[in-house]
Amino acid sequence: MKKPKKLRSRKAGLPPGSLVHIGEIKTRESGIALLDFGPDGLVETRLAEIRDLTGYRQQHANLWANIYGLHEGDDLMAIGSAFGLHPLLLEDILNTNQRQKVEAYGDYLYLVLHRYEVPGAPACLVQDQISLVIGQGRLLCFQERSSQTFEPIRERLRKPQDNLRAAGMDMLAYSLIDSVVDSYFGVIEQLDEHAERLEAEILGTPGPDVLEQIHQFRRCVSQLRRNLYPLRELLGGLHREHARFFGTEIQLYLRDVYDHTVHILESLDDLRELATSLLDVHLTTSSHRVNLELRTLTVVATIFMPATLVAGIFGMNFRSMPWLELPSGFFYATGLMLAIATVMVVLFWRRR
């Protein structure tokens, strides 16, 4: 059963900064995971209540707070008050239908990213919004639900020898962005494999629902391309307009992520063209199969037409006709029909 959505129309007439959740509630369980780290150590903590986060005392140079399942305005207001977040930023976090974007609010940066999964057919494309608030020594990550997207980064922070611990918050922010962008390659590969299965089915024995699957595939690719297209603008702005939040070396890494995004968009363009070609192939093969069936029916009908003609002639009510008075007249007429049919079959066979 499809989960109910909270629509944007609920905010009609409300003042700017009103904290109203918009979108699907994908989990009723909320949680907070903290990674307090620096060159000299790491403290990993899980909190049960929002007030535990607002009263948390940072022990190391950097704090990464991962918050998921948060859809209550009062809880988000408490976090905003504790970390000095702008009301418009809090409003955007609760609106999970945001396009991917980047905005600067004084001494912190706000990013909206999307995470995608293809649990089944492409019609089941699942989108989750990830909001990143990057500040001096602090990074807040808001997710709609818990996921394993950032687990490799957590594993890196748990290793004392990894240089991510000693790096600044800009390196952690880059690692999160890179992890999200790299996850798109897995989605592209799944869509590509589904396209290959569709092509094999179309050229083989297509089922009755293959046309619907093609349309679902096209819709999925178009939706994904439309949602990812702003990501190129976002990453381009990070090292042009918001360079002060990232060091010189990190800007080089961001350019590399930008190149990955361009590659992903080009792959989506190829998939969109492939979806169109799959539809053309399906229509062409369907028309070809109909033509083959019509040709078979035409050959059968043509073979039996002389027999119908002979039977019609001998069925005419004339008193004097050849073979009518002969005892073997029926066999002569039947033999004539079979002889004509045999000659036609041989001619059709030789002409393929």
PDB file of N, CA, C and O in Angstrom, residues 55-90:
ATOM      1  N   GLY A  55      22.125  19.200  24.196  1.00  0.00           N
ATOM      2  CA  GLY A  55      22.954  19.380  25.382  1.00  0.00           C
ATOM      3  C   GLY A  55      24.297  18.674  25.299  1.00  0.00           C
ATOM      4  O   GLY A  55      25.016  18.619  26.309  1.00  0.00           O
ATOM      5  N   TYR A  56      24.629  18.166  24.128  1.00  0.00           N
ATOM      6  CA  TYR A  56      25.873  17.403  23.986  1.00  0.00           C
ATOM      7  C   TYR A  56      27.077  18.339  24.000  1.00  0.00           C
ATOM      8  O   TYR A  56      27.065  19.389  23.370  1.00  0.00           O
ATOM      9  N   ARG A  57      28.118  17.939  24.736  1.00  0.00           N
ATOM     10  CA  ARG A  57      29.347  18.723  24.825  1.00  0.00           C
ATOM     11  C   ARG A  57      30.402  18.058  23.942  1.00  0.00           C
ATOM     12  O   ARG A  57      30.818  16.921  24.191  1.00  0.00           O
ATOM     13  N   GLN A  58      30.843  18.793  22.926  1.00  0.00           N
ATOM     14  CA  GLN A  58      31.788  18.264  21.958  1.00  0.00           C
ATOM     15  C   GLN A  58      33.151  18.050  22.607  1.00  0.00           C
ATOM     16  O   GLN A  58      33.673  18.920  23.314  1.00  0.00           O
ATOM     17  N   GLN A  59      33.759  16.875  22.364  1.00  0.00           N
ATOM     18  CA  GLN A  59      35.015  16.523  23.014  1.00  0.00           C
ATOM     19  C   GLN A  59      36.223  16.674  22.098  1.00  0.00           C
ATOM     20  O   GLN A  59      37.348  16.823  22.586  1.00  0.00           O
ATOM     21  N   HIS A  60      36.020  16.581  20.783  1.00  0.00           N
ATOM     22  CA  HIS A  60      37.127  16.661  19.834  1.00  0.00           C
ATOM     23  C   HIS A  60      36.889  17.811  18.856  1.00  0.00           C
ATOM     24  O   HIS A  60      35.916  18.560  18.976  1.00  0.00           O
ATOM     25  N   ALA A  61      37.769  17.914  17.882  1.00  0.00           N
ATOM     26  CA  ALA A  61      37.728  19.065  16.971  1.00  0.00           C
ATOM     27  C   ALA A  61      36.527  19.030  16.045  1.00  0.00           C
ATOM     28  O   ALA A  61      35.990  20.086  15.672  1.00  0.00           O
ATOM     29  N   ASN A  62      36.073  17.837  15.675  1.00  0.00           N
ATOM     30  CA  ASN A  62      35.004  17.721  14.685  1.00  0.00           C
ATOM     31  C   ASN A  62      33.856  16.886  15.238  1.00  0.00           C
ATOM     32  O   ASN A  62      34.075  15.900  15.958  1.00  0.00           O
ATOM     33  N   LEU A  63      32.649  17.275  14.869  1.00  0.00           N
ATOM     34  CA  LEU A  63      31.448  16.548  15.281  1.00  0.00           C
ATOM     35  C   LEU A  63      30.575  16.302  14.060  1.00  0.00           C
ATOM     36  O   LEU A  63      30.193  17.242  13.358  1.00  0.00           O
ATOM     37  N   TRP A  64      30.280  15.020  13.824  1.00  0.00           N
ATOM     38  CA  TRP A  64      29.370  14.623  12.741  1.00  0.00           C
ATOM     39  C   TRP A  64      28.124  14.022  13.387  1.00  0.00           C
ATOM     40  O   TRP A  64      28.181  12.971  14.009  1.00  0.00           O
ATOM     41  N   ALA A  65      27.015  14.727  13.222  1.00  0.00           N
ATOM     42  CA  ALA A  65      25.743  14.267  13.769  1.00  0.00           C
ATOM     43  C   ALA A  65      24.858  13.796  12.623  1.00  0.00           C
ATOM     44  O   ALA A  65      24.520  14.577  11.731  1.00  0.00           O
ATOM     45  N   ASN A  66      24.508  12.510  12.649  1.00  0.00           N
ATOM     46  CA  ASN A  66      23.640  11.931  11.634  1.00  0.00           C
ATOM     47  C   ASN A  66      22.254  11.726  12.246  1.00  0.00           C
ATOM     48  O   ASN A  66      22.092  10.924  13.169  1.00  0.00           O
ATOM     49  N   ILE A  67      21.275  12.459  11.741  1.00  0.00           N
ATOM     50  CA  ILE A  67      19.922  12.452  12.300  1.00  0.00           C
ATOM     51  C   ILE A  67      18.976  11.913  11.238  1.00  0.00           C
ATOM     52  O   ILE A  67      18.944  12.424  10.109  1.00  0.00           O
ATOM     53  N   TYR A  68      18.214  10.894  11.556  1.00  0.00           N
ATOM     54  CA  TYR A  68      17.301  10.316  10.573  1.00  0.00           C
ATOM     55  C   TYR A  68      15.910  10.136  11.178  1.00  0.00           C
ATOM     56  O   TYR A  68      15.744  10.001  12.394  1.00  0.00           O
ATOM     57  N   GLY A  69      14.913  10.132  10.286  1.00  0.00           N
ATOM     58  CA  GLY A  69      13.535   9.926  10.711  1.00  0.00           C
ATOM     59  C   GLY A  69      12.923  11.103  11.431  1.00  0.00           C
ATOM     60  O   GLY A  69      11.915  10.957  12.132  1.00  0.00           O
ATOM     61  N   LEU A  70      13.496  12.286  11.273  1.00  0.00           N
ATOM     62  CA  LEU A  70      12.991  13.460  11.988  1.00  0.00           C
ATOM     63  C   LEU A  70      11.946  14.174  11.125  1.00  0.00           C
ATOM     64  O   LEU A  70      12.263  14.651  10.036  1.00  0.00           O
ATOM     65  N   HIS A  71      10.693  14.239  11.587  1.00  0.00           N
ATOM     66  CA  HIS A  71       9.647  14.929  10.835  1.00  0.00           C
ATOM     67  C   HIS A  71       8.749  15.773  11.732  1.00  0.00           C
ATOM     68  O   HIS A  71       7.667  16.190  11.307  1.00  0.00           O
ATOM     69  N   GLU A  72       9.182  16.005  12.961  1.00  0.00           N
ATOM     70  CA  GLU A  72       8.426  16.861  13.872  1.00  0.00           C
ATOM     71  C   GLU A  72       9.057  18.247  13.922  1.00  0.00           C
ATOM     72  O   GLU A  72      10.259  18.385  14.144  1.00  0.00           O
ATOM     73  N   GLY A  73       8.231  19.264  13.729  1.00  0.00           N
ATOM     74  CA  GLY A  73       8.737  20.635  13.702  1.00  0.00           C
ATOM     75  C   GLY A  73       9.346  21.086  15.006  1.00  0.00           C
ATOM     76  O   GLY A  73      10.338  21.821  15.022  1.00  0.00           O
ATOM     77  N   ASP A  74       8.769  20.647  16.136  1.00  0.00           N
ATOM     78  CA  ASP A  74       9.295  21.078  17.438  1.00  0.00           C
ATOM     79  C   ASP A  74      10.700  20.547  17.669  1.00  0.00           C
ATOM     80  O   ASP A  74      11.571  21.267  18.192  1.00  0.00           O
ATOM     81  N   ASP A  75      10.935  19.285  17.282  1.00  0.00           N
ATOM     82  CA  ASP A  75      12.271  18.713  17.461  1.00  0.00           C
ATOM     83  C   ASP A  75      13.294  19.435  16.590  1.00  0.00           C
ATOM     84  O   ASP A  75      14.417  19.729  17.029  1.00  0.00           O
ATOM     85  N   LEU A  76      12.908  19.737  15.362  1.00  0.00           N
ATOM     86  CA  LEU A  76      13.834  20.425  14.466  1.00  0.00           C
ATOM     87  C   LEU A  76      14.081  21.855  14.945  1.00  0.00           C
ATOM     88  O   LEU A  76      15.194  22.379  14.797  1.00  0.00           O
ATOM     89  N   MET A  77      13.075  22.477  15.506  1.00  0.00           N
ATOM     90  CA  MET A  77      13.262  23.827  16.051  1.00  0.00           C
ATOM     91  C   MET A  77      14.275  23.817  17.197  1.00  0.00           C
ATOM     92  O   MET A  77      15.107  24.730  17.319  1.00  0.00           O
ATOM     93  N   ALA A  78      14.229  22.756  18.025  1.00  0.00           N
ATOM     94  CA  ALA A  78      15.192  22.662  19.124  1.00  0.00           C
ATOM     95  C   ALA A  78      16.614  22.522  18.595  1.00  0.00           C
ATOM     96  O   ALA A  78      17.551  23.143  19.115  1.00  0.00           O
ATOM     97  N   ILE A  79      16.790  21.714  17.542  1.00  0.00           N
ATOM     98  CA  ILE A  79      18.115  21.561  16.946  1.00  0.00           C
ATOM     99  C   ILE A  79      18.573  22.874  16.325  1.00  0.00           C
ATOM    100  O   ILE A  79      19.734  23.277  16.467  1.00  0.00           O
ATOM    101  N   GLY A  80      17.656  23.565  15.648  1.00  0.00           N
ATOM    102  CA  GLY A  80      18.000  24.843  15.043  1.00  0.00           C
ATOM    103  C   GLY A  80      18.433  25.870  16.066  1.00  0.00           C
ATOM    104  O   GLY A  80      19.368  26.645  15.836  1.00  0.00           O
ATOM    105  N   SER A  81      17.760  25.881  17.217  1.00  0.00           N
ATOM    106  CA  SER A  81      18.132  26.826  18.272  1.00  0.00           C
ATOM    107  C   SER A  81      19.491  26.489  18.869  1.00  0.00           C
ATOM    108  O   SER A  81      20.285  27.380  19.182  1.00  0.00           O
ATOM    109  N   ALA A  82      19.778  25.196  19.011  1.00  0.00           N
ATOM    110  CA  ALA A  82      21.045  24.789  19.620  1.00  0.00           C
ATOM    111  C   ALA A  82      22.230  25.082  18.714  1.00  0.00           C
ATOM    112  O   ALA A  82      23.314  25.448  19.194  1.00  0.00           O
ATOM    113  N   PHE A  83      22.034  24.964  17.383  1.00  0.00           N
ATOM    114  CA  PHE A  83      23.149  25.134  16.454  1.00  0.00           C
ATOM    115  C   PHE A  83      23.060  26.438  15.656  1.00  0.00           C
ATOM    116  O   PHE A  83      23.878  26.668  14.771  1.00  0.00           O
ATOM    117  N   GLY A  84      22.098  27.275  15.962  1.00  0.00           N
ATOM    118  CA  GLY A  84      21.984  28.568  15.301  1.00  0.00           C
ATOM    119  C   GLY A  84      21.631  28.479  13.829  1.00  0.00           C
ATOM    120  O   GLY A  84      22.219  29.195  13.006  1.00  0.00           O
ATOM    121  N   LEU A  85      20.673  27.641  13.470  1.00  0.00           N
ATOM    122  CA  LEU A  85      20.276  27.452  12.073  1.00  0.00           C
ATOM    123  C   LEU A  85      19.138  28.377  11.697  1.00  0.00           C
ATOM    124  O   LEU A  85      18.227  28.641  12.498  1.00  0.00           O
ATOM    125  N   HIS A  86      19.170  28.846  10.477  1.00  0.00           N
ATOM    126  CA  HIS A  86      18.156  29.776   9.981  1.00  0.00           C
ATOM    127  C   HIS A  86      16.808  29.052   9.818  1.00  0.00           C
ATOM    128  O   HIS A  86      16.762  27.886   9.419  1.00  0.00           O
ATOM    129  N   PRO A  87      15.679  29.743  10.119  1.00  0.00           N
ATOM    130  CA  PRO A  87      14.356  29.101   9.973  1.00  0.00           C
ATOM    131  C   PRO A  87      14.072  28.608   8.555  1.00  0.00           C
ATOM    132  O   PRO A  87      13.414  27.569   8.385  1.00  0.00           O
ATOM    133  N   LEU A  88      14.551  29.328   7.530  1.00  0.00           N
ATOM    134  CA  LEU A  88      14.323  28.872   6.155  1.00  0.00           C
ATOM    135  C   LEU A  88      15.062  27.568   5.874  1.00  0.00           C
ATOM    136  O   LEU A  88      14.585  26.720   5.116  1.00  0.00           O
ATOM    137  N   LEU A  89      16.233  27.411   6.476  1.00  0.00           N
ATOM    138  CA  LEU A  89      16.974  26.168   6.323  1.00  0.00           C
ATOM    139  C   LEU A  89      16.211  25.021   6.975  1.00  0.00           C
ATOM    140  O   LEU A  89      16.096  23.920   6.405  1.00  0.00           O
ATOM    141  N   LEU A  90      15.669  25.258   8.171  1.00  0.00           N
ATOM    142  CA  LEU A  90      14.889  24.229   8.852  1.00  0.00           C
ATOM    143  C   LEU A  90      13.648  23.867   8.045  1.00  0.00           C
ATOM    144  O   LEU A  90      13.255  22.696   7.975  1.00  0.00           O
TER     145      LEU A  90
END
